[in-house]
């Protein structure tokens, strides 16, 4: 079924456009904010329809020709076809609408820290085909799109991509290894490659012989096993005058140009001279950059906790504890016993467990700084804190992900 002349009035987080027809909401793939289009319905749901764009009827005033040649097919960047100022406005609306819908909070204006538009990412993940060529996934599908470059990867990764492709081609074509995914990470000077796939002894020997002392730090990942081929298995980063070790599989904020802005904002909201509990602390970059000493960090990834302890030593902390633990098991007693003054939270997209919110609010902690990469779960969690006696004091956003509808928010709540 085809529906004609739908005006695109919004963009949701996965990049699809929103239109209305006869009172029904339609989510449309490949739509541009502000355009009028015809679309084919691909799914009828109870409260909405899903559709795919067939043709643009009236071009959006915010349209720009996407500067990346893979844009039409690649699923990586969903809004590169509208100008950056409009991207920022859409992200503000995304956060404002989520707050209004879930927490019934209306904010008139929301400040958002803008980013460098291109070449900002210090990490990209690519699919590798049997010939060793590098691919992203196609829009809304699991088919591959072969790429030779990526406009949002940082300059160092971008400039090395063809050489890295040569390595994956060589290994997949000339050895018995099968690399199926590659993650490329970098700091200012070094590149680390995580080659994921199947490696038998013969291919391991081949890779060791040919790549043990090349210019890249290389790790092989086969199931749960990580084998360091060259380098030391980690990268070092400097943030706000502090130095950090981040191992191959640990989380690290992806936007080189916004990390300091993000942490400085959280630091400003948090204030000084307090003992914090940093939940979802990763390798303690957030704990140490935001608060310095007097910190307890909790993180589920055991290896990240090893790095957190090393990072505490590197940066001269004296009063710290980093625990490998699921944050949802933190309880009121623990918060009280440890004499915590304030809590920082930086969960994955799913947001916070209800029991954790209960433990935090029962402990009557005065100040909470919540860093979130998902406006929907953030708004849901703010509402849960509000229901338990907390108020939203401050909120600001940081654009960590230009060309996509993803955005980071930093929130201060108090009792
Ligand atoms: C968005 S990252 C933030 C890390 C850190 N705050 C930073 O800025 O680098 C979220 C972290 O939460 C960790 N994590 C995921 N689920 C968790 C859980 N249930 N309990 C504790 N940590 C968890 C992940 O391993 C990841 O390191």
Coordinates of C-alpha atoms and ligand atoms in Angstrom, one line a residue:
X1 CA 0.0 0.0 0.0
X2 CA 1.3 3.4 -0.9
X3 CA 0.6 6.6 1.0
X4 CA 1.1 9.9 -0.8
X5 CA 2.3 13.4 0.2
X6 CA 3.4 12.8 3.8
X7 CA 5.2 15.7 5.5
X8 CA 8.1 14.6 7.7
X9 CA 7.6 16.4 11.0
X10 CA 10.2 14.8 13.2
X11 CA 13.1 12.2 13.3
X12 CA 13.3 9.5 15.9
X13 CA 16.4 8.1 17.5
X14 CA 16.9 5.3 15.0
X15 CA 16.9 7.9 12.2
X16 CA 13.5 7.2 10.8
X17 CA 11.2 10.1 9.9
X18 CA 7.8 10.7 11.5
X19 CA 4.8 11.6 9.4
X20 CA 1.0 11.7 10.1
X21 CA -1.8 10.6 7.8
X22 CA -5.4 10.3 8.8
X23 CA -4.5 10.5 12.4
X24 CA -2.1 7.6 12.2
X25 CA 1.6 8.0 13.0
X26 CA 4.0 6.6 10.3
X27 CA 7.7 5.9 10.9
X28 CA 9.5 6.1 7.5
X29 CA 12.9 4.8 6.5
X30 CA 15.3 7.2 4.7
X31 CA 13.0 10.2 5.2
X32 CA 14.5 13.7 5.6
X33 CA 13.2 16.1 8.2
X34 CA 10.9 18.7 6.5
X35 CA 10.4 16.9 3.2
X36 CA 7.1 15.8 1.6
X37 CA 7.2 12.2 0.3
X38 CA 5.4 9.2 -0.9
X39 CA 5.9 6.0 1.0
X40 CA 5.1 2.3 0.9
X41 CA 3.7 0.7 4.0
X42 CA 5.8 -2.2 5.1
X43 CA 4.2 -3.0 8.5
X44 CA 0.9 -2.3 10.1
X45 CA 1.2 -2.1 13.9
X46 CA -1.5 -1.4 16.5
X47 CA -0.7 2.2 17.1
X48 CA 1.4 3.2 14.1
X49 CA 2.6 2.2 10.6
X50 CA 6.1 1.5 9.3
X51 CA 7.0 2.6 5.8
X52 CA 9.8 3.0 3.3
X53 CA 10.3 6.2 1.2
X54 CA 9.5 5.8 -2.5
X55 CA 10.1 9.3 -3.7
X56 CA 10.6 12.9 -2.4
X57 CA 7.8 15.2 -3.6
X58 CA 9.0 18.4 -2.1
X59 CA 12.6 18.7 -0.9
X60 CA 13.3 19.7 2.7
X61 CA 14.7 23.2 3.2
X62 CA 17.3 21.7 5.5
X63 CA 18.5 19.1 3.0
X64 CA 22.2 19.1 2.0
X65 CA 24.0 16.7 -0.3
X66 CA 25.5 14.1 2.0
X67 CA 29.3 14.5 1.8
X68 CA 29.9 10.7 2.2
X69 CA 29.6 8.6 -1.0
X70 CA 28.2 5.6 1.0
X71 CA 25.4 7.6 2.7
X72 CA 22.5 6.2 0.6
X73 CA 23.2 2.6 1.6
X74 CA 25.3 2.7 4.8
X75 CA 23.4 2.4 8.1
X76 CA 26.0 4.3 10.1
X77 CA 24.9 7.9 9.7
X78 CA 21.2 8.5 9.5
X79 CA 21.0 12.3 9.3
X80 CA 24.0 13.4 7.3
X81 CA 21.6 14.7 4.7
X82 CA 20.5 17.7 6.8
X83 CA 22.6 20.6 7.9
X84 CA 24.3 20.4 11.3
X85 CA 22.4 23.3 12.9
X86 CA 19.1 21.4 12.1
X87 CA 20.7 18.1 13.5
X88 CA 21.3 20.0 16.8
X89 CA 17.8 21.3 16.9
X90 CA 16.3 17.8 16.3
X91 CA 18.4 16.4 19.1
X92 CA 17.3 19.2 21.5
X93 CA 13.7 18.3 20.6
X94 CA 14.3 14.6 21.1
X95 CA 15.4 15.3 24.7
X96 CA 12.7 17.9 25.4
X97 CA 10.0 15.6 24.1
X98 CA 11.2 12.6 26.1
X99 CA 11.2 14.7 29.3
X100 CA 7.7 16.1 28.5
X101 CA 6.3 12.7 27.7
X102 CA 7.8 10.6 30.5
X103 CA 8.5 13.0 33.3
X104 CA 5.9 15.8 32.4
X105 CA 8.8 18.3 32.6
X106 CA 8.7 21.2 30.1
X107 CA 12.0 23.0 29.5
X108 CA 11.9 26.1 27.3
X109 CA 15.5 25.9 26.1
X110 CA 18.2 23.3 26.3
X111 CA 21.8 24.0 25.8
X112 CA 23.7 21.5 23.7
X113 CA 27.5 21.6 23.2
X114 CA 28.2 21.2 19.5
X115 CA 30.9 18.9 18.1
X116 CA 33.4 18.8 15.3
X117 CA 31.1 17.5 12.5
X118 CA 33.3 15.0 10.8
X119 CA 36.4 12.8 11.7
X120 CA 35.5 12.7 15.4
X121 CA 35.3 9.0 16.2
X122 CA 38.2 7.2 17.9
X123 CA 36.6 3.8 17.3
X124 CA 34.8 2.1 14.4
X125 CA 33.5 -1.4 14.0
X126 CA 33.4 -3.0 10.6
X127 CA 32.2 -6.3 9.2
X128 CA 34.8 -8.3 7.3
X129 CA 33.9 -10.5 4.3
X130 CA 35.6 -13.7 3.3
X131 CA 38.0 -11.7 1.0
X132 CA 39.0 -9.5 3.9
X133 CA 37.2 -6.4 2.6
X134 CA 35.7 -4.0 5.1
X135 CA 32.0 -3.2 5.4
X136 CA 29.4 -1.4 7.3
X137 CA 25.8 -2.8 7.5
X138 CA 23.2 -1.5 5.2
X139 CA 20.4 0.7 6.4
X140 CA 17.8 -1.4 8.3
X141 CA 19.3 -4.7 7.2
X142 CA 22.2 -7.0 7.9
X143 CA 23.6 -6.9 4.3
X144 CA 27.1 -5.5 3.9
X145 CA 28.1 -2.2 2.3
X146 CA 31.8 -2.2 1.2
X147 CA 33.6 1.0 2.2
X148 CA 37.0 2.4 1.6
X149 CA 36.7 5.3 3.9
X150 CA 34.6 6.7 6.7
X151 CA 33.9 10.4 7.2
X152 CA 33.2 10.2 10.9
X153 CA 36.3 8.1 11.8
X154 CA 39.1 10.3 13.2
X155 CA 41.9 11.4 10.8
X156 CA 44.4 8.8 12.1
X157 CA 42.0 5.9 11.5
X158 CA 40.8 7.3 8.2
X159 CA 44.3 7.8 6.9
X160 CA 45.2 4.2 7.8
X161 CA 42.0 2.4 6.5
X162 CA 43.4 1.2 3.2
X163 CA 46.5 -0.2 4.9
X164 CA 44.3 -1.9 7.5
X165 CA 42.2 -3.4 4.7
X166 CA 45.4 -4.8 3.2
X167 CA 46.0 -6.7 6.5
X168 CA 42.5 -8.2 6.7
X169 CA 42.7 -9.2 3.0
X170 CA 46.1 -10.8 3.5
X171 CA 45.0 -12.7 6.5
X172 CA 41.6 -13.9 5.1
X173 CA 43.0 -14.8 1.7
X174 CA 46.4 -16.2 2.6
X175 CA 45.9 -18.0 5.9
X176 CA 43.3 -20.4 7.4
X177 CA 42.0 -17.6 9.6
X178 CA 38.5 -16.1 9.2
X179 CA 38.2 -12.6 10.4
X180 CA 34.6 -11.6 10.4
X181 CA 34.7 -8.3 12.3
X182 CA 37.3 -5.7 13.0
X183 CA 37.3 -2.9 15.6
X184 CA 39.7 -0.1 15.0
X185 CA 40.5 2.2 18.0
X186 CA 43.0 5.0 18.3
X187 CA 44.4 7.6 20.5
X188 CA 46.4 10.6 19.1
X189 CA 49.3 8.5 17.9
X190 CA 48.5 4.8 17.9
X191 CA 46.0 2.4 16.3
X192 CA 44.8 -0.7 18.0
X193 CA 43.1 -3.4 15.9
X194 CA 40.8 -6.1 17.4
X195 CA 40.5 -8.8 14.8
X196 CA 37.5 -11.0 15.7
X197 CA 36.9 -14.4 14.1
X198 CA 38.3 -18.0 14.1
X199 CA 42.0 -18.6 14.3
X200 CA 43.6 -22.1 14.3
X201 CA 47.3 -22.8 15.1
X202 CA 48.3 -22.4 11.5
X203 CA 46.7 -19.0 11.0
X204 CA 48.0 -17.9 14.4
X205 CA 51.6 -18.7 13.3
X206 CA 51.0 -16.9 10.0
X207 CA 49.7 -13.8 11.8
X208 CA 52.5 -13.8 14.4
X209 CA 55.2 -14.2 11.7
X210 CA 53.8 -11.3 9.6
X211 CA 52.4 -8.9 12.0
X212 CA 54.2 -9.2 15.4
X213 CA 56.2 -6.0 14.9
X214 CA 54.2 -3.9 12.6
X215 CA 53.0 -0.3 13.2
X216 CA 49.6 -1.4 14.7
X217 CA 48.8 -2.9 18.0
X218 CA 47.0 -6.1 17.0
X219 CA 44.8 -8.4 19.1
X220 CA 42.9 -11.5 18.0
X221 CA 39.6 -12.3 19.5
X222 CA 38.3 -15.8 19.2
X223 CA 35.2 -16.3 21.3
X224 CA 36.2 -15.3 24.8
X225 CA 39.9 -15.6 24.1
X226 CA 42.0 -12.5 23.5
X227 CA 45.5 -13.0 22.0
X228 CA 47.9 -10.1 21.8
X229 CA 49.9 -10.3 18.6
X230 CA 51.7 -6.9 18.7
X231 CA 51.7 -4.1 21.2
X232 CA 50.6 -4.4 24.8
X233 CA 46.8 -4.8 24.4
X234 CA 45.9 -1.3 25.4
X235 CA 45.9 2.4 24.5
X236 CA 46.7 5.4 26.6
X237 CA 44.6 8.5 26.7
X238 CA 45.0 11.9 28.3
X239 CA 41.9 13.6 29.6
X240 CA 41.9 16.9 31.6
X241 CA 45.6 16.5 32.5
X242 CA 45.2 12.9 33.7
X243 CA 46.5 9.8 32.0
X244 CA 44.6 6.5 31.5
X245 CA 45.2 3.0 30.3
X246 CA 42.2 1.6 28.4
X247 CA 42.4 -2.1 27.4
X248 CA 41.3 -3.5 24.0
X249 CA 37.8 -4.4 25.0
X250 CA 37.1 -1.7 27.6
X251 CA 34.5 1.1 27.1
X252 CA 35.9 4.5 26.1
X253 CA 33.9 7.6 25.1
X254 CA 34.1 7.7 21.3
X255 CA 34.2 11.4 20.4
X256 CA 37.8 12.7 20.7
X257 CA 36.7 16.3 20.7
X258 CA 33.9 16.1 23.3
X259 CA 35.3 13.8 26.1
X260 CA 36.7 16.8 28.0
X261 CA 33.6 18.8 27.5
X262 CA 31.4 16.0 28.8
X263 CA 33.5 15.3 31.9
X264 CA 33.9 19.1 32.6
X265 CA 30.2 19.5 32.5
X266 CA 29.6 16.6 34.9
X267 CA 32.3 18.0 37.2
X268 CA 30.7 21.5 37.2
X269 CA 27.3 19.9 38.1
X270 CA 28.9 17.7 40.8
X271 CA 30.9 20.4 42.6
X272 CA 34.0 19.7 44.7
X273 CA 35.3 18.1 47.9
X274 CA 33.1 15.1 48.2
X275 CA 33.3 11.4 48.3
X276 CA 31.5 9.9 45.3
X277 CA 30.1 6.6 44.2
X278 CA 30.6 6.3 40.5
X279 CA 28.2 3.6 39.1
X280 CA 29.0 2.2 35.7
X281 CA 32.6 3.6 36.0
X282 CA 34.3 1.7 33.2
X283 CA 38.1 2.1 33.6
X284 CA 37.5 5.0 36.0
X285 CA 38.1 7.7 33.4
X286 CA 34.9 9.3 34.5
X287 CA 35.5 8.9 38.2
X288 CA 39.0 10.3 38.1
X289 CA 38.4 13.1 35.5
X290 CA 35.2 14.2 37.2
X291 CA 36.1 13.8 40.9
X292 CA 39.8 13.0 41.3
X293 CA 40.4 11.2 44.7
X294 CA 37.8 9.9 47.2
X295 CA 35.9 7.7 44.9
X296 CA 34.2 4.3 44.9
X297 CA 33.6 2.9 41.4
X298 CA 31.4 0.0 40.3
X299 CA 31.6 -1.7 37.0
X300 CA 30.5 -5.1 35.6
X301 CA 33.6 -5.6 33.4
X302 CA 36.3 -7.2 35.5
X303 CA 39.1 -6.1 33.1
X304 CA 37.9 -2.5 33.2
X305 CA 38.1 -2.7 37.0
X306 CA 41.8 -3.8 36.7
X307 CA 42.4 -0.8 34.6
X308 CA 40.5 1.4 37.0
X309 CA 42.9 0.4 39.8
X310 CA 45.9 1.0 37.6
X311 CA 44.5 4.4 36.5
X312 CA 44.0 5.3 40.2
X313 CA 47.7 4.6 40.8
X314 CA 48.8 6.4 37.7
X315 CA 46.9 9.5 38.8
X316 CA 48.0 9.5 42.5
X317 CA 44.7 8.7 44.1
X318 CA 44.9 7.7 47.7
X319 CA 41.3 7.1 48.8
X320 CA 39.6 4.8 46.3
X321 CA 38.0 1.4 45.8
X322 CA 36.9 -0.1 42.4
X323 CA 34.5 -3.0 42.5
X324 CA 33.7 -5.5 39.7
X325 CA 30.0 -5.8 40.4
X326 CA 26.6 -5.4 38.8
X327 CA 25.5 -1.9 39.8
X328 CA 21.9 -3.2 40.4
X329 CA 23.1 -4.9 43.5
X330 CA 24.3 -1.7 45.2
X331 CA 22.0 -1.2 48.2
X332 CA 21.1 1.5 50.7
X333 CA 23.3 0.0 53.4
X334 CA 26.4 0.1 51.2
X335 CA 25.8 3.7 50.3
X336 CA 25.3 4.7 54.0
X337 CA 28.2 2.6 55.3
X338 CA 30.6 4.0 52.8
X339 CA 29.6 7.6 53.7
X340 CA 29.0 8.6 50.1
X341 CA 28.2 12.3 49.5
X342 CA 27.1 12.2 45.9
X343 CA 26.5 9.6 43.2
X344 CA 27.4 9.7 39.5
X345 CA 25.7 7.4 37.0
X346 CA 26.6 6.6 33.4
X347 CA 24.7 3.5 32.4
X348 CA 24.4 1.9 29.0
X349 CA 21.4 2.7 26.8
X350 CA 18.9 0.6 28.9
X351 CA 19.3 3.0 31.8
X352 CA 18.9 2.2 35.5
X353 CA 17.4 -0.8 37.3
X354 CA 14.4 0.1 39.4
X355 CA 15.9 -1.5 42.5
X356 CA 19.0 0.7 42.1
X357 CA 16.9 3.9 42.0
X358 CA 15.1 2.7 45.1
X359 CA 18.5 2.0 46.9
X360 CA 19.8 5.5 45.9
X361 CA 16.7 7.3 47.0
X362 CA 16.3 5.3 50.2
X363 CA 19.8 6.3 51.1
X364 CA 18.7 10.0 50.9
X365 CA 21.8 10.9 48.9
X366 CA 21.6 14.7 48.3
X367 CA 23.2 15.0 44.8
X368 CA 23.0 12.8 41.7
X369 CA 24.8 13.5 38.4
X370 CA 23.4 11.2 35.6
X371 CA 25.2 11.0 32.3
X372 CA 23.0 9.3 29.7
X373 CA 23.3 8.3 26.1
X374 CA 19.6 7.6 25.7
X375 CA 17.0 10.4 26.3
X376 CA 14.1 7.9 26.5
X377 CA 15.5 5.9 29.4
X378 CA 16.9 9.0 31.0
X379 CA 13.5 10.7 31.1
X380 CA 11.9 7.4 32.4
X381 CA 14.5 7.3 35.2
X382 CA 14.2 11.0 36.1
X383 CA 10.5 10.4 36.6
X384 CA 11.2 7.5 38.9
X385 CA 13.6 9.7 40.9
X386 CA 11.0 12.5 41.0
X387 CA 8.4 10.0 42.3
X388 CA 10.7 9.3 45.2
X389 CA 11.3 12.9 46.2
X390 CA 14.0 14.2 43.9
X391 CA 14.0 17.3 41.6
X392 CA 15.7 17.9 38.3
X393 CA 18.0 20.9 38.9
X394 CA 20.0 21.1 35.7
X395 CA 20.3 19.5 32.3
X396 CA 22.6 20.1 29.4
X397 CA 23.4 18.0 26.3
X398 CA 26.7 17.2 24.6
X399 CA 26.7 16.1 20.9
X400 CA 29.0 13.1 21.0
X401 CA 27.6 11.6 17.8
X402 CA 27.2 14.1 14.8
X403 CA 25.4 12.7 11.7
X404 CA 23.3 10.4 13.9
X405 CA 20.3 11.0 16.1
X406 CA 22.3 9.9 19.2
X407 CA 23.1 12.5 21.9
X408 CA 24.5 12.5 25.4
X409 CA 22.8 14.4 28.3
X410 CA 24.1 15.4 31.7
X411 CA 21.7 15.9 34.5
X412 CA 21.9 17.1 38.0
X413 CA 19.2 15.9 40.4
X414 CA 18.9 16.7 44.1
X415 CA 16.7 15.7 47.0
Ligands
LIG1 C1 28.4 4.3 29.0 S1 29.7 3.3 29.7 C2 30.4 4.5 30.8 C3 31.8 4.2 31.4 C4 32.5 5.3 32.1 N1 31.7 6.1 33.0 C5 33.2 6.3 31.0 O1 32.8 7.4 31.0 O2 34.1 5.8 30.4 C6 28.8 2.2 30.7 C7 29.7 1.2 31.4 O3 28.7 0.4 32.2 C8 29.2 -0.9 32.3 N2 28.1 -1.7 32.6 C9 27.1 -2.2 31.8 N3 26.2 -2.9 32.6 C10 26.5 -2.8 33.9 C11 26.0 -3.2 35.1 N4 24.8 -3.9 35.1 N5 26.6 -2.9 36.2 C12 27.8 -2.2 36.2 N6 28.4 -1.8 35.1 C13 27.7 -2.0 33.9 C14 29.8 -1.1 30.9 O4 30.7 -2.2 30.9 C15 30.5 0.2 30.6 O5 31.8 0.3 31.1

